[in-house]
Amino acid sequence: MDFMNGISNGKSDKPCLMQMQSPISFDCDDKDGQLSMLDRSFSGCILLPFTKAMNPDVPGVVLVDNQPVQYTLKTLAIFRGAWVLGIRVAGIVERYDTIYSLHVEGFTDTDGNQMIPIDLELKTKPKQLPQPEHMEHEQVALQAAEEGIVLLKNENNVLPLSPCTLNIFGEGLHLFRAGIVGAGKINPRYVVDFKEAIRNSTEYELNENLASLYTTGNDKIPEDTMMEDARNLSMTGIVVLTRESGENLDNSSAKGEFYLTDDEDRLIKTVAQSFTQTVVILNVPYPIDVTFAEKYDVDALVCAGVGGMLGGQALLNVISGKVNPSGKLPDTWVKDYSDIPASKNFYDSANDGPRIDGDADVWMDTVYEEDIYVGYRYFDTFGVVPAYPFGYGLSYTTFNIEMGTVSYNNNEGLCCTASVTNTGMVSGKEVVQIYVGKPDGNLEKPCKELVEFEKTSLLAPGETQEFTFKIPPKHLTSYDEEQAAYIMEAGVYSVYIGANVANVQKAGTFTLEETNIIKQVKNRMIPVERPHVLSKNVPESTYPSGKYSGIKEHVSEIEPKRQLQLYMPTNSMVDNSEPLTFEDVVHNPELAHAFVAQLDVEELCRLTVCASAGWGMQDVGTAGGLAKLEDYNLPEFAVSDGNSGVNVKAKNIGFPTGTTCCASFNKELLRNVGRVLGEEAGSLNVSLLLVPGMNIHRNPLNGRHAEYFSEDPYLAGVMAGTYCAGVEETGVAGCYKHVIANNCESSRKRNQSIITERAIREIYFRAFELAMEIHSPHSIMTSYNAVNGVHAAADSELIRGLFREENDFEGFVMTDWNSYESCDIVEMVLGGNNWITPGSMDDKYTKPLAEAIANGKLSIECLRESVTYVIKAVAKSHKFKI
């Protein structure tokens, strides 16, 4: 029956469910569903709207193949405020290409009318099989997942496991996640989750009787007989924990997110007491509470992260010993959420507040009171012991890392040599990490900072690999606001080498007799009112309080406002007496400005605004594209999200999340990841990928934590730059995002980050600066939030100052999508933004620009300069295709 026609919703009419398609389609591999980015309670659900307003206090009944399942009943804005029934089928409906029966009854509308019981059909999508033409790409995805797995604990060498029947507990087995939601979502050709990898194995079997207990979405403890049967098969118990995450909604410190649920805690405790050996697997996109590992004497703890389309196979390869784990934590994992100094200044919905989405009309301040002490810089300096330190990760073998020579001169910087020897019994890879401790002077410094790292090749037992590290002076600086300069202060610098920040040896020192200014700049983003910040000299009185962060009542704009410098266009008028085509610019980029000079105001405005997003039902899923102008033969230039896969509706590659890829600490691998992603995008006619996302992990509850790389700006910058170089070597353009300090999703368009200039330059901008040293991309994307009194999308000191003047960025700058909902379009262009997204095909967003030209608020020279950046980048990308 077509419920869309002839709907009756009078007071006495019974409510009906509207079935959009028959049968209802469901993808077994998509555990959360994209709409869960709007409301977490719809995770894993199929959604059916009611024809009338419903009474949520009157329970209904939902059966899948005659078995009761969980549901959510509430309104959802995307359905124009209609009441929607979310039927939670993920983890329950698992057989591919199968029809399931749905029965719904008992739901009552607000007029007291009970629905007529209804029977529907749900059909799962067919399973896609690996194809030879994709083998090379998918092997890179598998390696990224394998090397991103971090072995956190392995008492008595419980792992690797000998061939046996695997007793796996917890709903995480059936909800094993391959990806996240939002811009970082993947649409892979197929997925091999953990249970499928086991079922495909010739060495391991799955205890199917035990596994069936968890198909209804729970973490219950089995009855005694089932537990006894499991022990008879194997004395190893495995618990799988999983979490959802993604764009638009932050996570919280509540149970079931950062902390364990009571059911999860009881399950781990029971398994640990019932089995000789206990293994816990963390299929999580962000750090969570792991104190249970010590509390219940868990033998092995494995952080599988979110491993993409082959994450389950990668996990089995690691726990079986086929692959030796070599991942390292790109973040500090804490013993308690409150141990994180930034927790005091991060909106947490667990504190009796609502979960605030990214589009909320709520104005907030987030004060970065922890200042430069982010992640290990805090824990290492202040002597706070974490659960697991930055850079930590175990192996099935052992390594000896030795430093050779250490030397420094003012021209070349720090030069040191090191060697790594596999001293164990099996082949493996190790990561060498170099840290430097800087002397305190006028500026206090963290105890140590990462300045270089390298991963070995696969070393056989007894094999040694030699390394030479050259670290330029600019990577050893601190930022002095008083001098507006990057400096190396006089004093003794200590050099450390080791396998993680807490396990290093002092390898040498060098001394500067006087303070050196390495790079003279000027302060650009000083906060209007300087925040109180943490100091190791007086920690008790400066520890973050959170007093000035949170929702701002009766506020409807960012305040107080920072005054911006007026930047004049750098391009002068040119003689364009001879008509130029886009092909002329492709062959000679120097003609870009002359090409743009021949465009009229309407055409300039049109090229400044993206030609709308392609996310509708009839579209392919691209995020937008370049507007087409008649007579100039401009190419198709489609852009797409895609940190871990090309986020369009066509099936393609599915990589691990950014955090999991970064945990590999493997630069060559990240370049390959970027290359494969670029090749896949090119095959789908995508010209620019909105990747990599590379904001700093200031707080693990950030909903987009998984898309980003690390808490450390050096690691994040190097991995992002290498990754983007791989993307752009294919001819597909990349985009560093989100500039800058996009460290939460709660009311992200109206959230102001208040940060010292030093922390901006040493932590948040430093990651982008380091990435540009490795590879300058075609584009960057500004963030939704404001920083120190100015929206990032309109901040000329950020865009024109930090990026263009100080770091010679020549690509184009785009807004994040719908930034104009909280930031004026003309101000964004004046601030240096070149492309307003997603725009539309009408004049809604071009008209304000044309009016600004007419009334003198915006100069034609400024608009021409802006469009020139866009045209040059498009031409540069297009040149790869001819």
mmCIF file of N, CA, C and O in Angstrom, residues 145 148-150 176-178 241-243 281-286 302-308 311 315 333 656-657 659-660:
data_model
loop_
_atom_site.group_PDB
_atom_site.id
_atom_site.type_symbol
_atom_site.label_atom_id
_atom_site.label_comp_id
_atom_site.label_asym_id
_atom_site.label_seq_id
_atom_site.Cartn_x
_atom_site.Cartn_y
_atom_site.Cartn_z
ATOM 1 N N ALA A 145 44.418 -1.031 8.356
ATOM 2 C CA ALA A 145 43.663 -1.515 9.517
ATOM 3 C C ALA A 145 44.561 -2.340 10.431
ATOM 4 O O ALA A 145 44.487 -2.214 11.667
ATOM 5 N N GLY A 148 47.061 -0.115 12.257
ATOM 6 C CA GLY A 148 46.412 0.819 13.162
ATOM 7 C C GLY A 148 45.911 0.182 14.446
ATOM 8 O O GLY A 148 45.429 0.873 15.338
ATOM 9 N N ILE A 149 46.018 -1.143 14.556
ATOM 10 C CA ILE A 149 45.601 -1.838 15.774
ATOM 11 C C ILE A 149 46.706 -1.712 16.818
ATOM 12 O O ILE A 149 47.886 -1.931 16.532
ATOM 13 N N VAL A 150 46.298 -1.343 18.048
ATOM 14 C CA VAL A 150 47.257 -1.127 19.125
ATOM 15 C C VAL A 150 47.034 -2.176 20.214
ATOM 16 O O VAL A 150 45.937 -2.286 20.765
ATOM 17 N N PHE A 176 29.806 -4.607 15.321
ATOM 18 C CA PHE A 176 31.205 -4.280 15.028
ATOM 19 C C PHE A 176 31.238 -3.242 13.906
ATOM 20 O O PHE A 176 30.800 -3.485 12.787
ATOM 21 N N ARG A 177 31.766 -2.079 14.222
ATOM 22 C CA ARG A 177 31.665 -0.945 13.310
ATOM 23 C C ARG A 177 32.854 -0.859 12.365
ATOM 24 O O ARG A 177 34.006 -0.961 12.774
ATOM 25 N N ALA A 178 32.526 -0.588 11.095
ATOM 26 C CA ALA A 178 33.547 -0.379 10.076
ATOM 27 C C ALA A 178 33.829 1.092 9.861
ATOM 28 O O ALA A 178 34.880 1.455 9.320
ATOM 29 N N LEU A 241 33.770 -4.517 22.846
ATOM 30 C CA LEU A 241 33.096 -3.251 23.149
ATOM 31 C C LEU A 241 33.104 -2.373 21.906
ATOM 32 O O LEU A 241 34.114 -2.315 21.192
ATOM 33 N N THR A 242 32.012 -1.684 21.649
ATOM 34 C CA THR A 242 31.938 -0.826 20.472
ATOM 35 C C THR A 242 31.266 0.488 20.825
ATOM 36 O O THR A 242 30.530 0.569 21.820
ATOM 37 N N ARG A 243 31.508 1.503 20.026
ATOM 38 C CA ARG A 243 30.926 2.826 20.224
ATOM 39 C C ARG A 243 30.626 3.462 18.868
ATOM 40 O O ARG A 243 31.328 3.224 17.884
ATOM 41 N N ILE A 281 38.367 -6.502 23.386
ATOM 42 C CA ILE A 281 38.636 -5.827 22.118
ATOM 43 C C ILE A 281 37.851 -4.524 22.087
ATOM 44 O O ILE A 281 36.641 -4.504 22.362
ATOM 45 N N LEU A 282 38.522 -3.439 21.758
ATOM 46 C CA LEU A 282 37.918 -2.111 21.722
ATOM 47 C C LEU A 282 37.707 -1.677 20.276
ATOM 48 O O LEU A 282 38.643 -1.244 19.603
ATOM 49 N N ASN A 283 36.485 -1.838 19.797
ATOM 50 C CA ASN A 283 36.101 -1.344 18.472
ATOM 51 C C ASN A 283 35.515 0.050 18.684
ATOM 52 O O ASN A 283 34.323 0.281 18.604
ATOM 53 N N VAL A 284 36.411 0.997 19.004
ATOM 54 C CA VAL A 284 35.969 2.325 19.445
ATOM 55 C C VAL A 284 36.638 3.408 18.606
ATOM 56 O O VAL A 284 37.805 3.300 18.241
ATOM 57 N N PRO A 285 35.904 4.493 18.307
ATOM 58 C CA PRO A 285 36.458 5.581 17.500
ATOM 59 C C PRO A 285 37.185 6.643 18.309
ATOM 60 O O PRO A 285 37.761 7.561 17.740
ATOM 61 N N TYR A 286 37.145 6.532 19.635
ATOM 62 C CA TYR A 286 37.798 7.523 20.497
ATOM 63 C C TYR A 286 38.188 6.831 21.800
ATOM 64 O O TYR A 286 37.666 5.761 22.132
ATOM 65 N N VAL A 302 43.027 -5.023 23.424
ATOM 66 C CA VAL A 302 43.375 -4.693 22.040
ATOM 67 C C VAL A 302 42.508 -3.533 21.575
ATOM 68 O O VAL A 302 41.273 -3.632 21.601
ATOM 69 N N CYS A 303 43.127 -2.439 21.156
ATOM 70 C CA CYS A 303 42.393 -1.332 20.559
ATOM 71 C C CYS A 303 42.388 -1.534 19.047
ATOM 72 O O CYS A 303 43.395 -1.295 18.377
ATOM 73 N N ALA A 304 41.249 -2.005 18.548
ATOM 74 C CA ALA A 304 41.122 -2.219 17.108
ATOM 75 C C ALA A 304 40.744 -0.946 16.384
ATOM 76 O O ALA A 304 40.801 -0.884 15.153
ATOM 77 N N GLY A 305 40.336 0.083 17.133
ATOM 78 C CA GLY A 305 39.877 1.305 16.494
ATOM 79 C C GLY A 305 38.663 1.025 15.635
ATOM 80 O O GLY A 305 37.870 0.127 15.905
ATOM 81 N N VAL A 306 38.504 1.820 14.580
ATOM 82 C CA VAL A 306 37.457 1.591 13.586
ATOM 83 C C VAL A 306 38.174 1.356 12.271
ATOM 84 O O VAL A 306 38.712 2.283 11.670
ATOM 85 N N GLY A 307 38.177 0.099 11.849
ATOM 86 C CA GLY A 307 39.131 -0.347 10.837
ATOM 87 C C GLY A 307 38.688 -0.380 9.404
ATOM 88 O O GLY A 307 39.382 -0.956 8.564
ATOM 89 N N GLY A 308 37.521 0.197 9.075
ATOM 90 C CA GLY A 308 37.119 0.214 7.683
ATOM 91 C C GLY A 308 36.571 -1.118 7.203
ATOM 92 O O GLY A 308 36.206 -1.994 7.985
ATOM 93 N N GLY A 311 38.312 -4.203 8.613
ATOM 94 C CA GLY A 311 38.728 -4.106 10.004
ATOM 95 C C GLY A 311 38.601 -5.413 10.754
ATOM 96 O O GLY A 311 39.428 -5.736 11.614
ATOM 97 N N LEU A 315 41.727 -7.493 12.427
ATOM 98 C CA LEU A 315 41.733 -7.865 13.843
ATOM 99 C C LEU A 315 42.044 -9.348 14.013
ATOM 100 O O LEU A 315 42.854 -9.720 14.876
ATOM 101 N N TRP A 333 45.576 7.937 26.720
ATOM 102 C CA TRP A 333 44.351 7.339 27.257
ATOM 103 C C TRP A 333 44.388 7.495 28.771
ATOM 104 O O TRP A 333 45.329 7.047 29.427
ATOM 105 N N PRO A 656 40.192 2.623 7.265
ATOM 106 C CA PRO A 656 39.985 2.949 8.683
ATOM 107 C C PRO A 656 39.831 4.456 8.867
ATOM 108 O O PRO A 656 40.179 5.256 7.990
ATOM 109 N N THR A 657 39.335 4.858 10.031
ATOM 110 C CA THR A 657 39.222 6.275 10.341
ATOM 111 C C THR A 657 40.610 6.913 10.415
ATOM 112 O O THR A 657 41.631 6.220 10.500
ATOM 113 N N THR A 659 42.079 8.503 12.835
ATOM 114 C CA THR A 659 42.801 8.169 14.058
ATOM 115 C C THR A 659 43.440 6.792 13.970
ATOM 116 O O THR A 659 44.587 6.590 14.377
ATOM 117 N N THR A 660 42.696 5.814 13.439
ATOM 118 C CA THR A 660 43.231 4.457 13.309
ATOM 119 C C THR A 660 44.374 4.417 12.310
ATOM 120 O O THR A 660 45.396 3.762 12.552
#
